[in-house]
Amino acid sequence: MRLRLSGATLLAVVSLSRCHAYFAGEQIVRAKPGTASIDVRGWRAATSTRPLGKDSRPVPTCLFSSSSEAAEAPSGELLAEIVTLCGADEFGKAIEVLQKESTGAHLKSCYATILKSLAKREEQVEEQRRRDKASVGIASSQSASEKEPDRHLLAGNILDALLELGDSNDELLPTNEDFNTVIKMWGSSTYLENASTRCAASVEELWRLYDKKREERYVPLKESYLYTIKACSQRDRSGDAAKLAERMMSKMKSLSEDYPHLTPDRSIANEVINAWGKSGRKYEQGLRSQSVLEKMIENATSEDRDGEMIPDTKSFNIVLNALAQGRERESEVRAEELLQRMEVLSLTYDCKPDNTSFNTVLNGWASSRHRGSAQRAIAILEHMKKRYDAGLTKVHPDESTYNTVLKALAKSRDEDAINQAESIFEEYLEACESGKLNLSHNAFTYNSMMNCYARSNHPEAAKRSMELFETMKANSGKPGWELCFVDVFTYNTLINVISKEESYDASEQAISLLKEFEQSFAETGDVRFRPNIRLYTSVVKAIGRSKKNTQRAQDIVDRVESSYIKGLTHWEGKPDVSFYNALINAYGWSDMEGRSEKCLGVLKHMVSLFESGTLDDAKPDTVSFNSILNACAHETAKGQSKSDSIMKIAVETFDLLNSSTEYGNPDQNTYVQVLICVATHMAKNDEKRSSMAEATFLQCAARGLVGPNIVAKLFAAVSNRHFKALMGPASYGGSKLRFDMAKLPSEWTQNAGSRQRRSSSRRRQQNFQVTKNVISNSKRRKQ
């Protein structure tokens, strides 16, 4: 009896493939009775009877016959029709044509042709996606379902069909090459969910076929393992995926005695290392990736070493990046130590450090909170220069090297950091002009130097940043300056520098720069001049720091908000909590009368935007409330009635924060500001003053947030007798403020020393992405 496939079997692309039908999402489900169940964690079919010891039949290294060789040749007309339909991307129609054919061995070759065509088309689409991603200004807003969603599912369904056909005819069963085609498609797909799990399930499906048929064509190919592990490192990118990759490599090693072609090599190990580096496990990715590398190093230095597993430069670089991007303790120190070992091992093995090696370690120091990190970055820069000057290497500092060292200096708290930054920047400029290191003027480096000025207290920071800005504009496009151009990050950084002058003229200059930027984008449409919400936030902050004419900030916020709500905006991002917090601060820092009330009005507007669903990112946070309380605490009141009004605003703000955890929780600064409000705006003879100060202090103590600043503000808000009663034995100064924090209950202070979490908007700005894309494309055009 011949088996005939229904259209539903092949075209219902939303159904689970038989190859991975054991999986529902991430969970393993029970297999049919009598069927081996896949356990990805164990990499062995639960009821598998496949021998793995000496009794196993070894498979020769030179494998395997293709499926088409084993099948009948299809008729010329049928094959021509299939090829034509596949060439037109009509894969579904090609399958429909085959469904009308009588069941026979020739169908195998036809299905194999469709599989190969699907794979080829998927490769073309993925390559186009990579080119689009690298191109400037091409942003993909389409969902996965809108981007050719059915090719990989059709491929899986073809495997299902062949498995079903094979129940009555072994020659129709899919072989390792057929499975490999599908695994490669799944493993390299940009949008397929749980790709690594599906690939792993397909490998196990092949082993089950081998258990049943004992034919070489069902032994998985090494490529199938590689593509599955690549899916872990390049597609799924999670801790579970990394563990899966490492287990698969271990499984390959255990199988390699009987199946030599499955011996893991350096490319496999590098992908496992990369899987850990891209796992998102910031507190373990460095350690786990380095442990794999250490096994490779141990193999390289052993007498019976496997030459295929000796680490190369790429192996080290992946681990260095995992350490630099992670948050493990002393990860930057470990990265530098690994770089030093790399230099030593490179005398024997092919693992010489390259620019990526040095720049990755530099980036680890630049991102570090380690004291003296900037000096370590400078030391590595000097080491690179000495090695190059001595002729020991062709690797020399490049633009990225200087950018990263400047980044480290920008974060440094050393008083001399800005002078060191200027010295290094001058060194970079000299190298650009001399051509000695083949460096060119680069937007990243100029922007990085401006950022150093923005974070410094240099008296001429604004002036020197403006000079750099004008230099970039004047030379843009000239020979040697092709990669040096002003962009949104340049303007944003310059505005931040200017705003530190805290003057009306500086705020006007910031507004002028914003108008210039908007005009450039309107005239050219150049993605480098596409405004983002961070830029508008910086201008609002500049106005706030001037403490004058806050209405200018309100006008900008109103314009941006209105444009976004009406869908007229062309900028990246949308109005967020940081944007509105900047407006609250602009009112709070101003000298206008009634600024506390204005601040509260902004907060209520944020709540309205959020709760109505108009603007989710406008949801207030703890900083929003603290900024209003700060405005209340420092607003000068003319008369007690005005003080009472300010106090009502403070109480309303404090109650709103306390009543809803959705907007965050009070922190130490919250209680400090409330106690200042009590001391400033409540009359000393007001009987409610002491009770409110006490209630605030005790609530702060209940949260474990009592610190020296809280105690000092409590002392200012209550009588001396009341202060002693609250502090108990911790107060010993009589009428003077003297106290011993160690004598307070430990639960009062247990959270006071922890680092306060900074408020952050829900924006995900990639500050350098536009610049990076433009530079990358410019370099490709020059090559």
Coordinates of N, CA and C in Angstrom, one line a residue, residues 165-368:
L165 N 7.3 9.0 4.5 CA 7.4 8.2 3.3 C 8.4 7.0 3.6
G166 N 9.4 7.3 4.4 CA 10.4 6.3 4.7 C 9.9 5.1 5.5
D167 N 8.7 5.3 6.2 CA 8.1 4.2 6.9 C 7.8 3.0 6.0
S168 N 7.6 3.3 4.7 CA 7.2 2.2 3.8 C 8.4 1.9 2.8
N169 N 9.3 2.9 2.7 CA 10.4 2.7 1.8 C 11.7 3.4 2.3
D170 N 12.7 2.6 2.7 CA 13.9 3.1 3.3 C 14.6 4.1 2.4
E171 N 14.5 3.9 1.1 CA 15.2 4.7 0.2 C 14.7 6.2 0.2
L172 N 13.5 6.4 0.8 CA 13.0 7.7 0.8 C 13.3 8.4 2.1
L173 N 13.9 7.7 3.1 CA 14.3 8.4 4.3 C 15.4 9.5 4.1
P174 N 15.2 10.6 4.8 CA 16.3 11.6 4.7 C 17.6 11.2 5.3
T175 N 18.7 11.5 4.6 CA 20.0 11.1 5.1 C 20.6 12.3 5.9
N176 N 21.9 12.0 6.4 CA 22.6 13.0 7.1 C 22.8 14.3 6.3
E177 N 22.9 14.2 5.0 CA 23.1 15.4 4.2 C 21.8 16.2 4.2
D178 N 20.6 15.5 4.1 CA 19.4 16.2 4.1 C 19.1 16.9 5.4
F179 N 19.4 16.2 6.5 CA 19.3 16.8 7.8 C 20.3 18.0 8.0
N180 N 21.5 17.8 7.5 CA 22.5 18.9 7.6 C 22.0 20.2 6.9
T181 N 21.3 20.0 5.7 CA 20.8 21.1 5.0 C 19.8 21.9 5.8
V182 N 18.9 21.2 6.5 CA 17.9 21.9 7.3 C 18.5 22.4 8.6
I183 N 19.4 21.7 9.2 CA 20.1 22.2 10.4 C 20.9 23.5 10.1
K184 N 21.5 23.5 9.0 CA 22.3 24.7 8.6 C 21.3 25.9 8.4
M185 N 20.1 25.7 7.8 CA 19.1 26.7 7.6 C 18.7 27.2 8.9
W186 N 18.3 26.3 9.8 CA 17.8 26.7 11.1 C 18.9 27.4 11.9
G187 N 20.1 26.9 11.9 CA 21.1 27.5 12.7 C 21.6 28.8 12.3
S188 N 21.4 29.2 11.0 CA 21.8 30.5 10.6 C 20.7 31.5 10.4
S189 N 19.4 31.0 10.7 CA 18.3 31.9 10.5 C 18.3 33.0 11.6
T190 N 17.9 34.2 11.1 CA 17.9 35.3 12.0 C 16.7 35.3 12.9
Y191 N 15.6 34.7 12.5 CA 14.3 34.9 13.2 C 13.7 33.6 13.8
L192 N 14.3 32.4 13.5 CA 13.7 31.2 14.0 C 13.9 31.1 15.5
E193 N 12.8 30.9 16.2 CA 12.9 30.8 17.7 C 13.4 29.4 18.0
N194 N 14.2 29.4 19.1 CA 14.7 28.1 19.7 C 15.5 27.3 18.6
A195 N 16.2 28.0 17.8 CA 16.9 27.4 16.7 C 17.9 26.3 17.2
S196 N 18.6 26.6 18.2 CA 19.6 25.6 18.7 C 18.9 24.3 19.2
T197 N 17.8 24.5 19.9 CA 17.1 23.3 20.4 C 16.5 22.5 19.3
R198 N 16.0 23.1 18.2 CA 15.5 22.4 17.1 C 16.6 21.7 16.3
C199 N 17.8 22.3 16.2 CA 18.9 21.7 15.5 C 19.4 20.5 16.3
A200 N 19.5 20.6 17.7 CA 19.9 19.5 18.5 C 18.9 18.4 18.4
A201 N 17.6 18.7 18.4 CA 16.6 17.6 18.2 C 16.8 16.9 16.9
S202 N 17.2 17.6 15.9 CA 17.3 16.9 14.6 C 18.6 16.0 14.6
V203 N 19.6 16.4 15.3 CA 20.8 15.5 15.4 C 20.4 14.2 16.1
E204 N 19.6 14.4 17.2 CA 19.1 13.2 17.9 C 18.2 12.3 17.0
E205 N 17.4 13.0 16.1 CA 16.6 12.2 15.2 C 17.4 11.3 14.3
L206 N 18.5 11.9 13.8 CA 19.4 11.1 13.0 C 20.0 9.9 13.7
W207 N 20.4 10.1 15.0 CA 21.0 9.0 15.8 C 19.9 7.9 15.9
R208 N 18.6 8.3 16.1 CA 17.6 7.3 16.2 C 17.4 6.5 14.9
L209 N 17.6 7.2 13.8 CA 17.5 6.5 12.5 C 18.7 5.5 12.4
Y210 N 19.9 6.0 12.8 CA 21.0 5.1 12.8 C 20.8 3.9 13.7
D211 N 20.3 4.1 14.9 CA 20.0 3.0 15.8 C 19.1 1.9 15.1
K212 N 18.2 2.4 14.3 CA 17.2 1.5 13.7 C 17.7 0.9 12.4
K213 N 18.4 1.7 11.6 CA 18.9 1.2 10.2 C 20.3 0.7 10.2
R214 N 21.2 1.2 11.0 CA 22.6 0.8 11.1 C 23.2 1.1 9.7
E215 N 23.0 2.2 9.1 CA 23.6 2.6 7.8 C 24.4 3.9 8.0
E216 N 25.5 4.0 7.4 CA 26.4 5.1 7.6 C 25.7 6.5 7.2
R217 N 24.8 6.4 6.3 CA 24.2 7.7 5.8 C 23.3 8.3 6.9
Y218 N 23.1 7.7 8.0 CA 22.3 8.2 9.1 C 23.2 8.7 10.3
V219 N 24.5 8.6 10.1 CA 25.4 9.1 11.2 C 25.5 10.6 11.0
P220 N 25.2 11.5 12.0 CA 25.3 12.9 11.8 C 26.7 13.4 11.3
L221 N 26.6 14.4 10.5 CA 27.9 15.0 10.0 C 28.5 15.9 11.1
K222 N 29.7 16.1 11.0 CA 30.4 17.1 11.9 C 29.8 18.5 11.7
E223 N 29.5 18.8 10.5 CA 28.9 20.1 10.2 C 27.6 20.4 10.9
S224 N 26.8 19.3 11.1 CA 25.6 19.4 11.8 C 25.8 19.9 13.3
Y225 N 26.8 19.3 13.9 CA 27.1 19.7 15.2 C 27.6 21.2 15.2
L226 N 28.4 21.5 14.2 CA 29.0 22.9 14.2 C 27.8 23.9 14.0
Y227 N 26.9 23.6 13.1 CA 25.8 24.5 12.9 C 24.9 24.6 14.1
T228 N 24.7 23.5 14.8 CA 23.9 23.6 16.0 C 24.6 24.4 17.1
I229 N 25.9 24.3 17.3 CA 26.6 25.0 18.3 C 26.6 26.5 17.8
K230 N 26.7 26.8 16.5 CA 26.7 28.2 16.1 C 25.3 28.8 16.4
A231 N 24.3 28.0 16.3 CA 22.9 28.5 16.6 C 22.9 28.9 18.1
C232 N 23.7 28.2 18.9 CA 23.7 28.6 20.4 C 24.5 29.9 20.5
S233 N 25.5 30.1 19.8 CA 26.4 31.3 20.0 C 25.9 32.5 19.2
Q234 N 25.3 32.3 18.0 CA 25.0 33.4 17.2 C 23.5 33.7 17.1
R235 N 22.6 32.8 17.5 CA 21.2 33.0 17.4 C 20.5 33.0 18.7
D236 N 20.6 32.0 19.5 CA 19.8 32.0 20.7 C 20.4 32.8 21.9
R237 N 21.7 32.7 22.0 CA 22.4 33.6 23.0 C 21.8 33.7 24.4
S238 N 21.9 32.6 25.1 CA 21.4 32.5 26.4 C 22.3 31.6 27.2
G239 N 22.1 31.6 28.5 CA 22.9 30.7 29.4 C 22.6 29.2 29.0
D240 N 21.3 28.9 28.8 CA 20.9 27.6 28.4 C 21.5 27.2 27.1
A241 N 21.5 28.1 26.2 CA 22.1 27.8 24.9 C 23.6 27.5 25.0
A242 N 24.3 28.3 25.9 CA 25.7 28.1 26.1 C 26.0 26.7 26.7
K243 N 25.2 26.3 27.6 CA 25.3 25.0 28.2 C 25.1 23.9 27.2
L244 N 24.1 24.1 26.4 CA 23.8 23.2 25.3 C 25.0 23.0 24.4
A245 N 25.6 24.2 24.0 CA 26.8 24.1 23.1 C 27.9 23.3 23.7
E246 N 28.2 23.6 25.0 CA 29.3 22.9 25.7 C 29.0 21.4 25.8
R247 N 27.7 21.0 26.1 CA 27.4 19.6 26.2 C 27.5 18.9 24.8
M248 N 27.2 19.6 23.7 CA 27.3 19.0 22.4 C 28.8 18.8 22.1
M249 N 29.7 19.7 22.5 CA 31.1 19.5 22.2 C 31.6 18.3 23.0
S250 N 31.1 18.2 24.3 CA 31.5 17.0 25.1 C 31.0 15.7 24.5
K251 N 29.8 15.8 23.9 CA 29.2 14.6 23.3 C 30.1 14.2 22.1
M252 N 30.5 15.2 21.3 CA 31.3 14.9 20.2 C 32.6 14.2 20.6
K253 N 33.2 14.7 21.7 CA 34.5 14.1 22.1 C 34.2 12.6 22.6
S254 N 33.1 12.3 23.2 CA 32.9 11.0 23.7 C 32.6 10.0 22.5
L255 N 32.0 10.6 21.4 CA 31.7 9.8 20.3 C 32.9 9.6 19.3
S256 N 33.9 10.5 19.4 CA 34.9 10.5 18.4 C 35.8 9.2 18.4
E257 N 35.8 8.5 19.5 CA 36.6 7.2 19.4 C 36.0 6.2 18.4
D258 N 34.7 6.2 18.3 CA 34.1 5.3 17.3 C 33.7 6.0 16.0
Y259 N 33.6 7.3 16.1 CA 33.3 8.1 14.9 C 34.3 9.2 14.8
P260 N 35.4 8.9 14.2 CA 36.5 9.9 14.2 C 36.2 11.2 13.5
H261 N 35.3 11.2 12.6 CA 34.9 12.5 11.9 C 34.2 13.5 12.9
L262 N 33.8 13.0 14.0 CA 33.1 13.9 15.0 C 34.1 14.4 16.0
T263 N 35.4 14.2 15.8 CA 36.4 14.8 16.8 C 36.3 16.3 16.8
P264 N 36.0 17.0 17.9 CA 35.9 18.4 18.0 C 37.2 19.1 17.7
D265 N 37.1 20.2 17.0 CA 38.4 20.9 16.6 C 38.3 22.4 17.2
R266 N 39.2 23.2 16.7 CA 39.3 24.6 17.2 C 38.0 25.4 16.9
S267 N 37.5 25.2 15.7 CA 36.3 25.9 15.2 C 35.1 25.6 16.1
I268 N 35.0 24.4 16.5 CA 33.9 24.0 17.4 C 34.1 24.6 18.8
A269 N 35.4 24.5 19.3 CA 35.7 25.1 20.6 C 35.5 26.6 20.7
N270 N 35.9 27.3 19.6 CA 35.7 28.7 19.5 C 34.2 29.1 19.6
E271 N 33.4 28.3 18.9 CA 31.9 28.6 18.9 C 31.4 28.4 20.3
V272 N 31.9 27.4 21.0 CA 31.4 27.2 22.4 C 31.8 28.3 23.3
I273 N 33.1 28.8 23.1 CA 33.5 29.9 23.9 C 32.7 31.1 23.6
N274 N 32.4 31.3 22.3 CA 31.5 32.4 21.9 C 30.1 32.3 22.4
A275 N 29.6 31.1 22.5 CA 28.3 30.9 23.1 C 28.2 31.4 24.5
W276 N 29.3 31.2 25.3 CA 29.3 31.7 26.7 C 29.5 33.2 26.6
G277 N 30.3 33.7 25.7 CA 30.6 35.2 25.7 C 29.3 35.9 25.3
K278 N 28.4 35.3 24.5 CA 27.2 36.0 24.1 C 26.0 35.5 24.9
S279 N 26.2 34.8 26.0 CA 25.1 34.2 26.8 C 24.3 35.2 27.6
G280 N 24.8 36.4 27.8 CA 24.2 37.4 28.7 C 24.3 37.1 30.2
R281 N 25.1 36.1 30.5 CA 25.4 35.8 31.9 C 26.6 36.6 32.4
K282 N 26.3 37.9 32.6 CA 27.4 38.8 32.9 C 28.3 38.5 34.1
Y283 N 27.7 37.7 35.0 CA 28.5 37.4 36.2 C 29.2 36.0 36.1
E284 N 29.1 35.4 35.0 CA 29.8 34.1 34.8 C 30.4 33.9 33.4
Q285 N 30.0 34.7 32.5 CA 30.4 34.4 31.1 C 31.9 34.4 30.9
G286 N 32.6 35.3 31.6 CA 34.1 35.3 31.5 C 34.7 34.0 32.0
L287 N 34.3 33.6 33.2 CA 34.8 32.4 33.8 C 34.5 31.2 33.0
R288 N 33.3 31.1 32.5 CA 32.9 29.9 31.7 C 33.6 29.8 30.4
S289 N 33.7 30.9 29.7 CA 34.4 30.9 28.4 C 35.9 30.7 28.6
Q290 N 36.5 31.2 29.7 CA 37.9 31.0 29.9 C 38.2 29.6 30.3
S291 N 37.3 28.9 31.0 CA 37.5 27.5 31.3 C 37.6 26.6 30.1
V292 N 36.9 27.0 29.0 CA 37.0 26.2 27.8 C 38.4 26.5 27.1
L293 N 38.8 27.8 27.2 CA 40.1 28.2 26.6 C 41.2 27.5 27.4
E294 N 41.1 27.4 28.7 CA 42.2 26.8 29.5 C 42.4 25.3 29.1
K295 N 41.3 24.6 28.8 CA 41.4 23.3 28.3 C 42.1 23.2 27.0
M296 N 41.9 24.2 26.1 CA 42.6 24.2 24.8 C 44.1 24.5 25.1
I297 N 44.4 25.4 26.0 CA 45.8 25.7 26.3 C 46.5 24.5 26.9
E298 N 45.7 23.8 27.8 CA 46.3 22.6 28.4 C 46.6 21.6 27.4
N299 N 45.7 21.4 26.4 CA 45.9 20.5 25.3 C 47.2 20.9 24.5
A300 N 47.3 22.2 24.2 CA 48.4 22.7 23.4 C 49.8 22.4 24.1
T301 N 49.8 22.5 25.4 CA 51.1 22.3 26.1 C 51.4 20.9 26.6
S302 N 50.4 20.0 26.3 CA 50.7 18.6 26.7 C 51.4 17.8 25.6
E303 N 52.1 16.7 26.0 CA 52.9 16.0 25.0 C 52.1 15.3 24.0
D304 N 50.9 14.8 24.3 CA 50.0 14.1 23.3 C 48.9 15.1 22.8
R305 N 49.3 16.3 22.6 CA 48.3 17.3 22.2 C 47.6 17.0 20.9
D306 N 46.4 17.5 20.8 CA 45.7 17.4 19.5 C 45.9 18.7 18.8
G307 N 46.5 18.6 17.6 CA 46.9 19.8 16.9 C 45.7 20.6 16.4
E308 N 44.5 19.9 16.3 CA 43.3 20.6 15.8 C 42.6 21.5 16.9
M309 N 43.1 21.3 18.2 CA 42.4 22.0 19.3 C 43.3 23.1 19.9
I310 N 44.4 23.4 19.2 CA 45.3 24.5 19.8 C 44.7 25.8 19.6
P311 N 44.5 26.6 20.6 CA 43.9 27.9 20.5 C 44.6 28.9 19.6
D312 N 43.8 29.7 18.9 CA 44.4 30.7 18.0 C 44.1 32.1 18.5
T313 N 44.4 33.1 17.8 CA 44.1 34.5 18.2 C 42.6 34.7 18.5
K314 N 41.8 34.1 17.6 CA 40.4 34.3 17.8 C 39.9 33.7 19.1
S315 N 40.4 32.6 19.5 CA 40.1 31.9 20.7 C 40.3 32.9 21.9
F316 N 41.5 33.5 21.9 CA 41.8 34.4 23.0 C 40.9 35.6 23.0
N317 N 40.7 36.2 21.8 CA 39.9 37.4 21.6 C 38.5 37.3 22.1
I318 N 37.9 36.1 21.8 CA 36.5 35.9 22.3 C 36.4 35.9 23.8
V319 N 37.4 35.3 24.5 CA 37.4 35.2 25.9 C 37.7 36.6 26.5
L320 N 38.6 37.3 25.9 CA 38.9 38.7 26.3 C 37.7 39.6 26.2
N321 N 36.9 39.4 25.2 CA 35.7 40.2 25.0 C 34.7 39.8 26.1
A322 N 34.6 38.5 26.4 CA 33.6 38.1 27.4 C 34.0 38.7 28.8
L323 N 35.3 38.7 29.1 CA 35.8 39.3 30.3 C 35.5 40.8 30.3
A324 N 35.8 41.5 29.2 CA 35.6 42.9 29.1 C 34.2 43.4 29.2
Q325 N 33.3 42.5 28.7 CA 31.8 42.9 28.7 C 31.1 42.4 29.9
G326 N 31.8 41.5 30.7 CA 31.1 41.0 31.9 C 31.2 41.8 33.1
R327 N 30.7 41.3 34.2 CA 30.6 42.1 35.5 C 31.2 41.2 36.6
E328 N 32.0 40.3 36.2 CA 32.7 39.5 37.3 C 33.8 40.3 38.0
R329 N 34.0 39.9 39.2 CA 35.0 40.6 40.0 C 36.4 40.5 39.4
E330 N 37.0 41.7 39.3 CA 38.4 41.7 38.8 C 38.5 41.2 37.3
S331 N 37.4 41.3 36.6 CA 37.5 40.7 35.2 C 38.4 41.5 34.3
E332 N 38.6 42.8 34.5 CA 39.5 43.6 33.7 C 41.0 43.2 34.0
V333 N 41.2 42.9 35.3 CA 42.6 42.4 35.7 C 42.9 41.1 35.0
R334 N 41.9 40.1 35.1 CA 42.1 38.8 34.5 C 42.3 38.9 33.0
A335 N 41.6 39.9 32.3 CA 41.7 40.1 30.9 C 43.1 40.5 30.5
E336 N 43.7 41.4 31.3 CA 45.1 41.9 31.1 C 46.1 40.8 31.3
E337 N 45.8 40.0 32.3 CA 46.7 38.8 32.6 C 46.7 37.8 31.5
L338 N 45.5 37.6 30.9 CA 45.3 36.7 29.8 C 46.0 37.2 28.6
L339 N 46.0 38.5 28.4 CA 46.7 39.1 27.2 C 48.2 38.9 27.4
Q340 N 48.7 39.0 28.6 CA 50.1 38.8 28.8 C 50.5 37.3 28.5
R341 N 49.6 36.4 28.9 CA 49.9 35.0 28.6 C 49.8 34.7 27.1
M342 N 48.9 35.4 26.5 CA 48.8 35.3 25.0 C 50.1 35.7 24.3
E343 N 50.7 36.8 24.8 CA 52.0 37.2 24.2 C 53.1 36.1 24.4
V344 N 53.1 35.5 25.5 CA 54.1 34.5 25.8 C 53.8 33.2 24.9
L345 N 52.6 32.8 24.9 CA 52.3 31.6 24.1 C 52.4 31.8 22.6
S346 N 52.3 33.1 22.2 CA 52.4 33.3 20.7 C 53.8 33.1 20.2
L347 N 54.8 33.0 21.1 CA 56.2 32.6 20.7 C 56.2 31.2 20.2
T348 N 55.3 30.4 20.6 CA 55.2 29.0 20.2 C 54.1 28.6 19.3
Y349 N 52.9 29.3 19.6 CA 51.7 28.9 18.8 C 51.2 30.1 18.1
D350 N 50.3 29.9 17.1 CA 49.7 30.9 16.3 C 48.6 31.7 17.0
C351 N 49.0 32.4 18.0 CA 48.0 33.2 18.8 C 48.5 34.6 19.1
K352 N 49.1 35.2 18.1 CA 49.7 36.5 18.4 C 48.6 37.6 18.6
P353 N 48.7 38.4 19.7 CA 47.7 39.4 19.9 C 47.7 40.4 18.7
D354 N 46.4 40.8 18.4 CA 46.2 41.8 17.3 C 45.6 43.0 17.9
N355 N 45.2 43.9 17.0 CA 44.6 45.2 17.6 C 43.3 44.9 18.4
T356 N 42.6 43.9 17.9 CA 41.4 43.5 18.6 C 41.7 43.1 20.1
S357 N 42.8 42.3 20.2 CA 43.2 41.8 21.5 C 43.4 43.0 22.5
F358 N 44.3 43.9 22.0 CA 44.7 45.0 22.9 C 43.5 46.0 23.1
N359 N 42.7 46.3 22.1 CA 41.6 47.2 22.2 C 40.5 46.6 23.1
T360 N 40.3 45.3 23.1 CA 39.3 44.7 23.9 C 39.7 44.8 25.4
V361 N 41.0 44.5 25.7 CA 41.4 44.7 27.1 C 41.3 46.2 27.5
L362 N 41.6 47.1 26.6 CA 41.5 48.5 26.9 C 40.0 48.9 27.2
N363 N 39.1 48.3 26.5 CA 37.7 48.5 26.7 C 37.3 48.0 28.1
G364 N 37.8 46.9 28.5 CA 37.5 46.4 29.8 C 37.9 47.4 30.9
W365 N 39.1 48.0 30.8 CA 39.6 49.0 31.7 C 38.7 50.3 31.6
A366 N 38.4 50.7 30.4 CA 37.6 51.9 30.2 C 36.2 51.8 30.8
S367 N 35.7 50.6 30.9 CA 34.3 50.3 31.4 C 34.4 50.0 32.9
S368 N 35.6 50.0 33.5 CA 35.8 49.5 34.9 C 35.6 50.6 35.9

